[in-house]
Amino acid sequence: MEKLLEVDRLTKIFYQGSLLSRIKIMAVDDVSFHIEPGEIFALAGESGCGKTTIAKIILDFEEATSGRIIYKGEDRESVKDDKVWFTEDVQAVFQDPFETFNPLRRVDRYFFEAAHNFELAKKRKEVVKLIEENLNAVGLSYDEFYGKYPSEFSGGQLQRVSVARSLLTDPKLLIADEPVSMVDASLRMSIVNLFKKLREQFGMSVLYITHDLATAYYVSDRIAIMFRGHIVEMGPVEQVLMEPKHPYTQLLKDSIPKADPNQRWSEDIELAELEQEEYQKKGCRFAGRCPQATELCKEEVPANAHVEGVLVKCHKYAGTGNTKLP
Amino acid sequence: MNETILRTEDLKAFYVLDVHGTEKVVKAVNDVNLDIRENEVYGIAGESGCGKTTLLKTLYAAMEPPLRLIDGKVYYRPYGEEVDVYSIGQEEKRRLRWEYISYVPQGSMSVLNPVIKVKETYRDFIVSHVGGKTKDEAFDIARSQIAELGLPSQVLDAYPHQLSGGMRQRVTIALSSLLEPRIIICDEPTTALDVVVQRGVVQLLRDIQEYLENTIVVVTHDMGVQANIADRVGIMYAGKFVEEGPVDDIFNRPRHPYTQYLINSLPKFGDKTPRESVPGSPPSLMDLPGGCPFNPRCPHAMDVCTEQMPSFTRLDARHKVACWLVGGEDGKTA
């Protein structure tokens, strides 16, 4: 299949500390993946693993240190002057809907503004009709939306309003950065189901960034697990989450609380002491906590191995299958 | 069952607001009867805005205007005898806090003083609540507790900003258990934390409970966490409790339609069947619907549901539910 968006060897380096004791943090370290049309692709990992940085770079809020963002076969840097071309197609939904919207501004203003900026319709009537259609798509009506301020919505409703706004331009790709983490568990599924519906109805692709593996499993087709700037495992969600290969994915999966009092966690786990230190590690960054770590893991960054259609960045799988970079 | 350690009687706590001259009343805790026992973990679950946090503030007797105690009583059992918390003086209340009952508020990872090291916070705490300790003695107490709970000893010498959110949360929980209180109240201890760290926090709470054999009251909307820590769970909706029972009953035999939605909306691994979230949105606590507050969202709503709030029906000794489908007032099971 043709690739809609391709992230090619993306690297982002942040520096921390003063001039004298500066440390380098590879927030995103040589990350490559792609998203196909009509696909929900999940990017999962704990906070501080670099997933939001990737979203920011794709959305051009942040500049990459190196690497390319290729959209529909064209390098985004080369068409940067034509901002509309990209933003019309790629829209975003953010974590906290109450921070997305200015609390002192009526929510419908954002819709009319977007319609104006993208020249979506000429007459006001047409704009209203367009807004109405998109609100209906997320399960809201124009009347219960018009003239209201953000504080008059509940979190779940406002997040759906935020999705409706992003739909105005008829995007091909929706970048959803932790869209459900601020929403109540009981309403979470309404947002996640919405993504499924949008994909089925409009063939939209979604980059679903989350730390919630259970919803990622429920909604996505493929998944990439990130750890401290690296993608450690990537492949079809069924394989990655049901038969995790990388020890970190296994730990993540085991740490999801099961809604079953008969299956409580029994083993104790080891937690990272300081994030910074893990970023500074010479070899595999998970080696400090990995139950299967060897001397090699502490010395050398593992290469990407391809095992049964899944990419794994672990020494355990070195030599099995094709270890070349794709 | 063990002895009651914390009890409430027809507790009502409302926010009384003055909006442009008219009085508005937010009914955050509306007629709550709790009976929490010794040596148990009691979980309180429900959507945000259902009054969970307000209930905890009321239990801890830490109310500030506009929140007001309208009616009802809160009883502690500090020395074998029940004490009505709202009838005792400030000084006695202060003495009970931390030694008998401690409270870990939401977002408590931000309570540590950012400009002093963690061990200095410990020292402040020890000096003001235990008293008569030298600097080194206080540090020793801190060090031995941190070691006992399995936290890395370096945290004591770190500033709060050098620690991750999860580590800060664990330090505050450790601090709250330092004086071995009989009751620890935790408000959303795992929210905003990553899954792995979340597990660490749950593990710590369980360790503390096992060691002190005390009571922990945990408020969280995350049903997965409830399943992992609670012995009994109470489900709260719009200021009221609608169901209460042993964790196994709540998860495997939920009877209230709201509880059923809460449990069934959870995504599970290996199961991609479509899941529904609770339809509609929670009611405004300023303008509650008549009868059972869940009736506008309930798929089984009947006429009686809009007219009268059902009282609790006991399904067995420990499991009770307030729903007209399950008998309602007359106590018969449907």
XYZ file of C-alpha atoms in Angstrom:
660
model
C 0.000 0.000 0.000
C 0.996 3.571 -0.580
C 2.278 5.440 2.452
C 0.379 8.461 3.659
C 2.937 9.748 6.104
C 6.462 8.602 6.515
C 8.752 9.483 9.359
C 12.285 8.817 8.254
C 15.147 8.477 10.729
C 13.898 11.273 12.922
C 16.182 12.486 15.693
C 15.647 15.233 18.212
C 18.239 16.215 20.751
C 17.498 18.366 23.767
C 20.138 19.815 26.025
C 19.618 20.035 29.734
C 21.516 21.870 32.426
C 23.794 24.871 32.378
C 26.532 25.595 29.842
C 29.171 23.944 31.978
C 27.356 20.764 32.873
C 25.280 20.277 29.802
C 23.852 16.860 29.129
C 22.501 15.641 25.872
C 19.113 13.952 25.806
C 18.191 12.047 22.695
C 14.448 12.529 23.091
C 13.833 10.931 19.706
C 16.613 8.708 18.465
C 16.588 7.516 14.875
C 12.888 6.766 14.680
C 11.303 5.575 11.437
C 7.734 4.506 10.821
C 4.944 5.106 8.360
C 1.176 5.397 8.365
C -1.000 3.963 5.633
C -4.212 5.531 4.384
C -7.192 4.491 6.491
C -5.044 3.070 9.233
C -5.082 3.702 12.959
C -1.490 3.627 14.102
C -0.744 3.733 17.812
C 2.415 5.187 19.279
C 2.577 3.995 22.844
C 4.954 4.387 25.718
C 5.400 5.999 29.091
C 5.714 9.719 29.605
C 9.140 10.981 28.685
C 9.619 8.397 25.937
C 9.486 10.988 23.157
C 6.077 10.278 21.676
C 4.746 13.807 22.081
C 7.959 15.205 20.644
C 7.325 13.172 17.504
C 3.801 14.585 17.256
C 5.143 18.096 17.673
C 7.702 17.581 14.941
C 5.108 16.161 12.560
C 2.883 19.163 13.256
C 5.835 21.502 12.774
C 5.696 22.941 16.303
C 9.193 21.735 16.904
C 12.169 21.409 14.617
C 13.846 18.048 14.197
C 17.588 17.767 14.735
C 17.772 15.445 11.752
C 15.502 13.229 9.722
C 12.592 13.822 7.387
C 8.809 13.947 7.458
C 7.463 12.747 4.128
C 3.811 13.349 3.410
C 2.231 11.833 0.294
C 5.681 11.261 -1.121
C 6.858 14.817 -0.662
C 9.387 16.005 1.865
C 7.600 18.443 4.100
C 10.616 20.740 4.355
C 10.597 21.363 0.619
C 6.989 22.579 0.626
C 7.094 24.434 3.903
C 6.031 27.727 2.339
C 2.726 26.197 1.361
C 1.427 25.650 4.870
C -2.196 25.161 3.875
C -1.382 22.119 1.778
C -0.191 20.262 4.848
C -2.413 21.636 7.625
C -5.547 21.068 5.623
C -4.743 17.378 5.476
C -3.150 16.857 8.859
C -5.073 18.010 11.896
C -4.532 17.508 15.599
C -6.429 16.783 18.799
C -4.646 17.432 22.055
C -4.620 15.973 25.518
C -6.586 18.452 27.592
C -9.569 19.948 25.771
C -9.856 22.681 28.389
C -6.383 23.847 27.468
C -7.029 23.539 23.754
C -9.696 26.222 23.838
C -9.390 29.697 25.307
C -11.804 29.725 28.270
C -12.911 33.281 27.539
C -13.760 32.641 23.937
C -16.870 31.002 22.585
C -16.121 27.606 21.137
C -18.004 28.228 17.876
C -15.583 31.093 17.074
C -12.872 28.519 16.456
C -15.035 26.803 13.911
C -15.923 29.941 12.005
C -12.319 31.054 12.129
C -11.088 27.757 10.719
C -13.732 27.886 7.988
C -12.572 31.376 7.103
C -8.851 30.597 7.162
C -9.184 27.569 4.964
C -11.810 29.208 2.728
C -14.085 26.249 3.242
C -17.307 27.966 2.249
C -18.410 31.324 0.952
C -21.697 31.980 2.671
C -22.356 31.857 6.379
C -25.207 29.449 5.799
C -22.856 27.007 4.117
C -20.390 27.326 6.952
C -23.101 26.580 9.484
C -24.148 23.556 7.475
C -20.570 22.307 7.350
C -20.131 22.785 11.088
C -23.394 21.023 11.729
C -22.348 18.025 9.652
C -19.089 17.676 11.533
C -20.735 18.060 14.908
C -23.218 15.375 13.972
C -20.336 13.095 13.052
C -19.093 13.279 16.648
C -22.560 12.944 18.134
C -23.300 16.561 19.012
C -25.871 18.993 17.663
C -25.393 22.579 16.534
C -27.953 23.956 18.973
C -26.317 22.511 22.043
C -22.986 23.854 20.868
C -23.594 27.329 19.506
C -22.824 30.272 21.762
C -21.250 28.254 24.535
C -17.964 28.711 26.353
C -15.609 25.785 27.012
C -16.572 25.648 30.697
C -20.150 24.816 29.735
C -19.136 21.473 28.277
C -18.062 18.356 30.107
C -14.584 16.997 29.395
C -15.844 14.242 27.109
C -18.093 16.612 25.183
C -15.392 19.216 24.753
C -12.956 16.606 23.510
C -15.517 15.620 20.883
C -15.928 19.289 19.982
C -12.170 19.382 19.543
C -12.349 16.404 17.178
C -15.219 18.026 15.256
C -13.111 21.155 14.766
C -10.267 19.140 13.365
C -12.656 17.459 10.929
C -13.698 20.740 9.313
C -10.957 20.676 6.735
C -11.700 17.071 5.827
C -8.272 15.860 6.956
C -6.600 12.675 5.799
C -4.649 12.236 8.993
C -5.592 13.018 12.556
C -2.830 13.300 15.118
C -4.354 12.524 18.489
C -1.951 13.168 21.355
C -3.234 11.398 24.478
C -6.825 12.299 23.579
C -8.419 10.227 26.335
C -6.076 10.602 29.273
C -8.014 13.573 30.685
C -11.396 12.069 29.948
C -13.232 9.941 32.478
C -12.867 6.207 32.036
C -16.606 5.904 31.541
C -16.518 8.305 28.578
C -13.184 7.215 27.160
C -14.741 4.685 24.855
C -16.923 7.348 23.245
C -13.796 9.131 21.946
C -12.047 5.934 20.935
C -15.160 4.629 19.172
C -15.293 7.936 17.355
C -11.879 7.318 15.808
C -13.033 3.923 14.615
C -16.128 5.455 13.078
C -14.193 8.225 11.328
C -11.832 5.688 9.847
C -14.722 3.591 8.551
C -16.778 6.505 7.244
C -14.146 8.826 5.832
C -11.148 6.507 5.456
C -9.216 8.776 7.757
C -5.884 7.735 9.249
C -5.206 8.342 12.903
C -1.895 8.569 14.706
C -3.063 7.601 18.164
C -0.520 8.590 20.770
C -1.199 7.081 24.157
C 0.122 5.372 27.225
C -3.063 3.368 27.560
C -2.324 0.028 25.929
C -5.825 -1.313 26.482
C -7.474 1.323 24.290
C -4.568 1.086 21.845
C -5.280 -2.607 21.466
C -8.970 -1.941 21.060
C -8.687 0.702 18.372
C -5.489 0.396 16.378
C -4.212 -1.729 13.515
C -0.502 -1.367 14.082
C 1.411 -0.193 17.099
C 4.879 1.067 17.918
C 6.140 0.848 21.496
C 8.582 3.572 22.414
C 11.084 3.619 25.204
C 13.408 6.520 25.958
C 13.539 7.779 22.386
C 13.695 4.434 20.586
C 10.990 2.380 19.001
C 11.614 -0.944 20.722
C 8.853 -2.946 19.083
C 6.558 -2.283 16.141
C 4.076 -4.382 14.218
C 0.438 -5.477 13.995
C -1.256 -4.734 17.296
C -2.471 -8.301 17.690
C 1.057 -9.666 17.578
C 2.814 -6.936 19.546
C 0.377 -6.846 22.430
C -0.769 -10.441 22.580
C 2.692 -11.970 22.117
C 5.088 -9.220 23.143
C 8.685 -9.963 22.263
C 10.633 -7.095 23.754
C 11.039 -7.356 27.548
C 9.852 -3.769 27.905
C 6.629 -4.457 26.031
C 6.122 -7.448 28.284
C 6.574 -5.275 31.361
C 4.173 -2.652 29.997
C 1.563 -5.235 29.230
C 1.847 -6.843 32.648
C 1.469 -3.485 34.325
C -1.969 -2.759 32.963
C -4.348 -3.274 35.829
C -6.827 -5.957 34.901
C -10.395 -5.229 35.808
C -10.635 -8.533 37.553
C -10.065 -8.856 41.287
C -8.965 -12.466 40.787
C -6.048 -11.454 38.614
C -4.162 -9.063 40.794
C -0.501 -8.258 40.309
C 1.523 -10.727 42.269
C 5.114 -9.916 41.428
C 6.932 -6.820 42.504
C 8.468 -4.674 39.811
C 11.497 -2.488 39.625
C 11.001 1.121 38.670
C 13.381 3.482 36.940
C 15.197 5.633 39.431
C 15.942 8.693 37.379
C 14.772 9.243 33.826
C 17.841 11.217 32.911
C 20.096 8.320 33.713
C 18.251 6.002 31.382
C 18.695 8.441 28.536
C 22.429 8.525 29.238
C 22.836 4.753 29.022
C 25.432 3.560 26.576
C 23.813 0.326 25.438
C 20.180 -0.660 25.465
C 18.379 1.933 27.589
C 16.207 -0.674 29.214
C 19.188 -2.770 30.335
C 19.112 -1.344 33.881
C 15.665 -2.780 34.556
C 15.553 -5.693 32.141
C 15.334 -9.094 33.819
C 17.134 -10.701 30.863
C 19.945 -8.167 30.423
C 23.422 -9.433 29.576
C 26.786 -7.665 29.464
C 26.285 -7.002 25.765
C 23.054 -5.084 26.452
C 24.890 -2.631 28.693
C 27.559 -1.980 26.077
C 25.894 -1.885 22.716
C 22.671 -0.463 21.351
C 20.802 -3.377 19.777
C 19.988 -3.364 16.079
C 16.492 -3.710 14.729
C 15.556 -7.342 14.184
C 12.555 -8.464 12.184
C 10.810 -11.419 13.753
C 7.580 -12.714 12.215
C 6.644 -9.349 10.752
C 7.445 -7.480 13.956
C 10.360 -5.124 14.445
C 12.152 -5.689 17.746
C 15.080 -3.705 19.065
C 16.611 -6.228 21.395
C 19.823 -8.261 21.473
C 17.823 -11.360 22.281
C 16.576 -11.455 18.716
C 19.812 -10.487 16.976
C 20.679 -12.889 14.210
C 17.148 -14.231 13.949
C 15.664 -13.208 10.659
C 16.616 -10.087 8.800
C 18.492 -7.603 10.949
C 18.955 -4.922 8.313
C 17.249 -1.568 8.642
C 14.208 -1.366 6.424
C -16.192 -8.553 59.937
C -13.738 -6.272 61.652
C -14.758 -3.371 63.787
C -15.966 -0.120 62.322
C -13.275 2.531 62.284
C -14.869 5.312 60.240
C -18.581 5.861 59.971
C -20.869 8.506 58.528
C -24.524 9.114 59.191
C -26.771 10.744 56.562
C -23.858 12.942 55.591
C -24.690 15.990 53.479
C -22.067 18.518 52.413
C -22.993 21.180 49.874
C -21.174 24.032 48.234
C -23.274 27.108 48.820
C -22.399 29.689 46.229
C -23.507 33.232 45.727
C -23.964 33.783 42.000
C -24.993 37.353 41.191
C -27.094 37.647 44.307
C -28.868 34.302 44.016
C -27.886 31.361 46.112
C -26.808 28.258 44.262
C -26.330 24.939 45.954
C -24.011 22.231 44.635
C -25.063 18.977 46.221
C -21.691 17.242 46.182
C -22.217 14.815 49.066
C -25.857 13.967 49.375
C -26.975 11.559 52.032
C -23.989 9.257 52.414
C -23.884 6.437 54.938
C -20.524 4.749 55.159
C -19.263 2.048 57.412
C -15.547 1.483 56.880
C -13.866 -1.276 58.829
C -10.477 -1.872 60.335
C -7.845 -3.558 58.204
C -9.529 -3.147 54.839
C -8.998 -1.232 51.638
C -12.175 0.600 50.753
C -12.390 1.882 47.187
C -14.659 4.673 46.033
C -15.277 4.869 42.297
C -17.255 7.166 40.044
C -16.955 9.747 37.307
C -15.272 13.074 37.890
C -17.637 15.585 39.386
C -19.633 12.999 41.313
C -18.448 14.271 44.688
C -15.667 11.805 45.496
C -13.107 14.409 46.482
C -15.644 16.435 48.451
C -16.576 13.319 50.381
C -12.937 12.772 51.329
C -12.589 16.367 52.506
C -15.670 15.875 54.622
C -14.312 12.639 56.063
C -11.053 14.360 56.913
C -12.960 17.287 58.432
C -11.057 19.675 56.222
C -13.913 21.761 54.910
C -13.487 25.294 53.779
C -16.160 27.697 52.565
C -18.070 27.571 50.284
C -18.232 23.887 51.235
C -20.557 23.444 54.205
C -21.654 20.538 56.320
C -25.409 20.636 56.001
C -26.412 17.597 57.938
C -25.144 14.314 59.276
C -22.179 13.164 61.282
C -18.710 11.666 60.806
C -17.412 9.345 63.484
C -13.848 8.170 64.063
C -12.844 5.478 66.548
C -9.429 6.589 67.713
C -9.139 5.034 71.177
C -11.768 2.363 71.109
C -14.557 4.886 71.401
C -16.478 6.733 68.733
C -15.783 10.419 68.390
C -17.919 12.837 66.428
C -15.281 14.723 64.460
C -17.271 17.877 64.035
C -17.812 18.256 67.759
C -14.179 18.242 68.836
C -11.854 21.220 69.010
C -9.161 22.275 66.556
C -6.331 21.152 68.805
C -7.694 17.651 69.196
C -8.405 17.433 65.492
C -4.821 18.435 64.790
C -3.621 15.696 67.085
C -5.684 13.059 65.320
C -4.392 14.072 61.931
C -1.386 12.106 60.695
C -1.353 10.014 63.848
C -4.811 8.562 63.474
C -5.917 9.607 60.010
C -3.848 10.976 57.150
C -4.908 12.362 53.818
C -3.021 12.236 50.517
C -4.764 14.780 48.297
C -5.023 14.611 44.538
C -1.915 15.725 42.659
C 0.000 15.284 45.858
C 3.234 14.905 43.975
C 3.257 18.701 43.927
C 3.038 19.118 47.706
C 6.743 18.660 48.354
C 8.546 21.922 48.919
C 10.555 22.480 45.713
C 13.421 24.439 47.260
C 14.422 21.989 49.974
C 15.624 18.413 49.770
C 13.184 15.608 50.477
C 14.930 14.790 53.752
C 14.380 18.348 54.970
C 10.655 17.918 54.308
C 10.798 14.766 56.381
C 12.550 16.643 59.142
C 9.978 19.444 59.140
C 7.276 16.867 59.404
C 8.924 14.894 62.193
C 9.758 18.004 64.203
C 6.233 19.392 64.053
C 4.378 16.136 64.685
C 6.698 14.104 66.892
C 8.891 16.808 68.319
C 12.035 16.562 70.380
C 14.242 15.057 67.705
C 17.610 16.288 66.607
C 18.412 16.727 62.944
C 20.282 13.423 62.769
C 17.593 11.509 64.579
C 14.992 12.833 62.182
C 17.129 11.855 59.192
C 17.578 8.398 60.660
C 13.838 7.905 60.994
C 13.401 9.051 57.406
C 16.147 6.789 56.133
C 14.867 3.691 57.869
C 11.320 4.245 56.641
C 12.430 4.810 53.057
C 14.515 1.632 53.210
C 11.653 -0.335 54.730
C 9.330 0.635 51.921
C 11.888 -0.329 49.313
C 12.384 3.128 47.863
C 15.895 4.070 46.726
C 17.743 5.906 49.478
C 18.994 8.597 47.082
C 15.554 10.205 47.037
C 16.191 11.735 50.440
C 19.081 13.753 49.102
C 17.271 14.841 45.973
C 15.194 17.937 45.349
C 11.604 17.179 44.321
C 12.161 18.342 40.731
C 14.868 15.734 40.281
C 12.379 12.970 40.925
C 9.796 11.693 38.492
C 6.105 12.180 39.215
C 5.705 8.586 40.291
C 8.613 8.764 42.711
C 7.266 11.994 44.211
C 3.869 10.379 44.614
C 5.450 7.430 46.392
C 7.427 9.745 48.662
C 4.247 11.595 49.703
C 2.486 8.315 50.391
C 5.470 7.178 52.437
C 5.347 10.441 54.363
C 1.645 10.023 55.052
C 2.249 6.625 56.610
C 5.225 7.676 58.743
C 3.288 7.993 62.001
C 1.522 4.707 61.354
C -1.977 6.150 61.099
C -4.958 3.817 61.432
C -6.607 5.349 58.359
C -5.000 6.662 55.174
C -7.213 8.479 52.715
C -5.856 8.677 49.150
C -7.433 10.796 46.435
C -6.675 9.528 42.922
C -3.190 8.294 43.870
C -2.475 6.817 40.445
C -4.076 9.286 38.067
C -1.678 11.064 35.715
C 0.912 8.338 36.223
C 2.168 5.846 33.673
C 1.044 2.257 33.894
C 4.335 0.914 35.170
C 4.627 3.619 37.805
C 0.960 3.187 38.647
C 1.676 -0.383 39.467
C 4.533 0.717 41.721
C 2.202 3.046 43.636
C -0.442 0.344 44.085
C 2.284 -2.024 45.254
C 3.462 0.535 47.816
C -0.037 1.119 49.150
C -0.604 -2.598 49.467
C 2.728 -3.053 51.256
C 1.894 -0.288 53.715
C -1.527 -1.739 54.383
C -0.145 -5.192 54.940
C 2.519 -3.917 57.281
C 0.359 -1.565 59.358
C -2.834 -3.618 59.048
C -4.720 -0.363 58.901
C -7.511 1.016 56.739
C -6.944 2.653 53.384
C -9.672 4.575 51.597
C -8.820 4.945 47.919
C -10.704 7.175 45.552
C -10.061 6.501 41.889
C -12.137 6.410 38.744
C -9.820 3.763 37.318
C -11.695 0.474 37.745
C -8.534 -1.493 36.933
C -6.811 0.010 39.953
C -9.868 -0.675 42.114
C -9.785 -4.322 41.089
C -6.141 -4.514 42.100
C -6.278 -2.919 45.499
C -9.732 -2.714 47.032
C -11.414 -5.227 49.338
C -14.740 -3.444 49.126
C -15.875 -0.929 46.535
C -18.525 1.765 46.722
C -19.864 3.266 43.504
C -20.749 6.927 43.703
C -23.011 8.779 41.328
C -24.047 12.425 41.623
C -23.246 12.712 45.320
C -24.883 9.446 46.341
C -23.733 5.864 46.714
C -25.619 3.604 44.328
C -23.911 0.290 44.975
C -21.504 -1.156 47.494
C -20.040 -4.584 47.883
C -16.967 -6.819 47.988
C -14.702 -6.198 45.017
C -15.547 -9.581 43.523
C -19.299 -8.868 43.528
C -18.858 -5.411 42.046
C -16.776 -6.718 39.146
C -18.455 -10.028 38.503
C -22.050 -9.439 39.597
C -22.722 -5.711 39.287
C -26.414 -4.972 39.738
C -26.834 -1.234 39.272
C -27.018 -0.259 35.565
C -24.409 2.445 36.159
C -21.955 -0.035 37.686
C -22.627 -2.404 34.795
C -21.723 0.330 32.318
C -18.575 1.191 34.263
C -17.404 -2.418 34.235
C -18.441 -3.271 30.698
C -16.933 -0.196 29.088
C -13.426 -1.270 30.063
C -11.402 -2.465 27.073
C -9.797 -5.852 27.576
C -6.850 -7.505 25.942
C -7.655 -10.130 23.384
C -11.186 -8.831 23.001
C -11.935 -6.349 20.272
C -15.715 -6.476 20.491
C -17.210 -2.990 20.392
C -17.683 -1.409 23.789
C -20.132 1.259 24.758
C -19.463 4.061 27.150
C -22.142 5.365 29.480
C -24.535 7.364 27.269
C -25.021 11.058 27.929
C -23.094 12.998 30.517
C -23.272 13.272 34.290
C -25.942 15.607 35.682
C -25.102 18.997 37.106
C -24.954 18.788 40.886
C -26.705 22.153 40.986
C -29.719 20.881 39.145
C -30.284 17.205 39.855
C -33.006 15.287 38.040
C -35.885 14.081 40.191
C -35.861 10.566 41.605
C -32.785 8.474 40.918
C -30.093 10.827 39.533
C -29.074 8.214 36.945
C -32.509 7.971 35.336
C -31.842 10.273 32.305
C -28.949 8.009 31.222
C -30.376 4.690 32.303
C -31.579 2.302 29.590
C -33.995 0.643 32.018
C -35.560 3.814 33.445
C -39.178 3.403 34.540
C -41.730 5.919 35.795
C -40.897 5.316 39.411
C -37.225 6.152 38.728
C -38.077 9.750 37.886
C -40.255 10.142 40.950
C -38.411 8.666 43.884
C -34.863 7.817 44.875
C -34.671 4.096 45.692
C -33.205 3.149 49.034
C -30.612 0.420 49.443
C -31.608 -3.184 48.909
C -29.372 -5.778 50.496
C -28.554 -8.637 48.161
C -26.574 -10.345 50.886
C -24.759 -9.352 54.038
C -22.194 -7.192 52.233
C -23.578 -6.360 48.800
C -26.207 -3.638 48.536
C -27.616 -1.626 45.684
C -29.949 1.352 45.313
C -32.015 0.699 42.204
C -35.704 0.155 41.504
C -34.825 -2.795 39.288
C -33.566 -4.612 42.352
C -36.553 -4.192 44.574
C -36.083 -0.606 45.633
C -37.756 0.267 48.874
C -39.592 -2.869 49.810
C -36.404 -4.905 49.715
C -37.630 -7.628 47.358
C -35.180 -8.725 44.725
C -36.352 -8.515 41.138
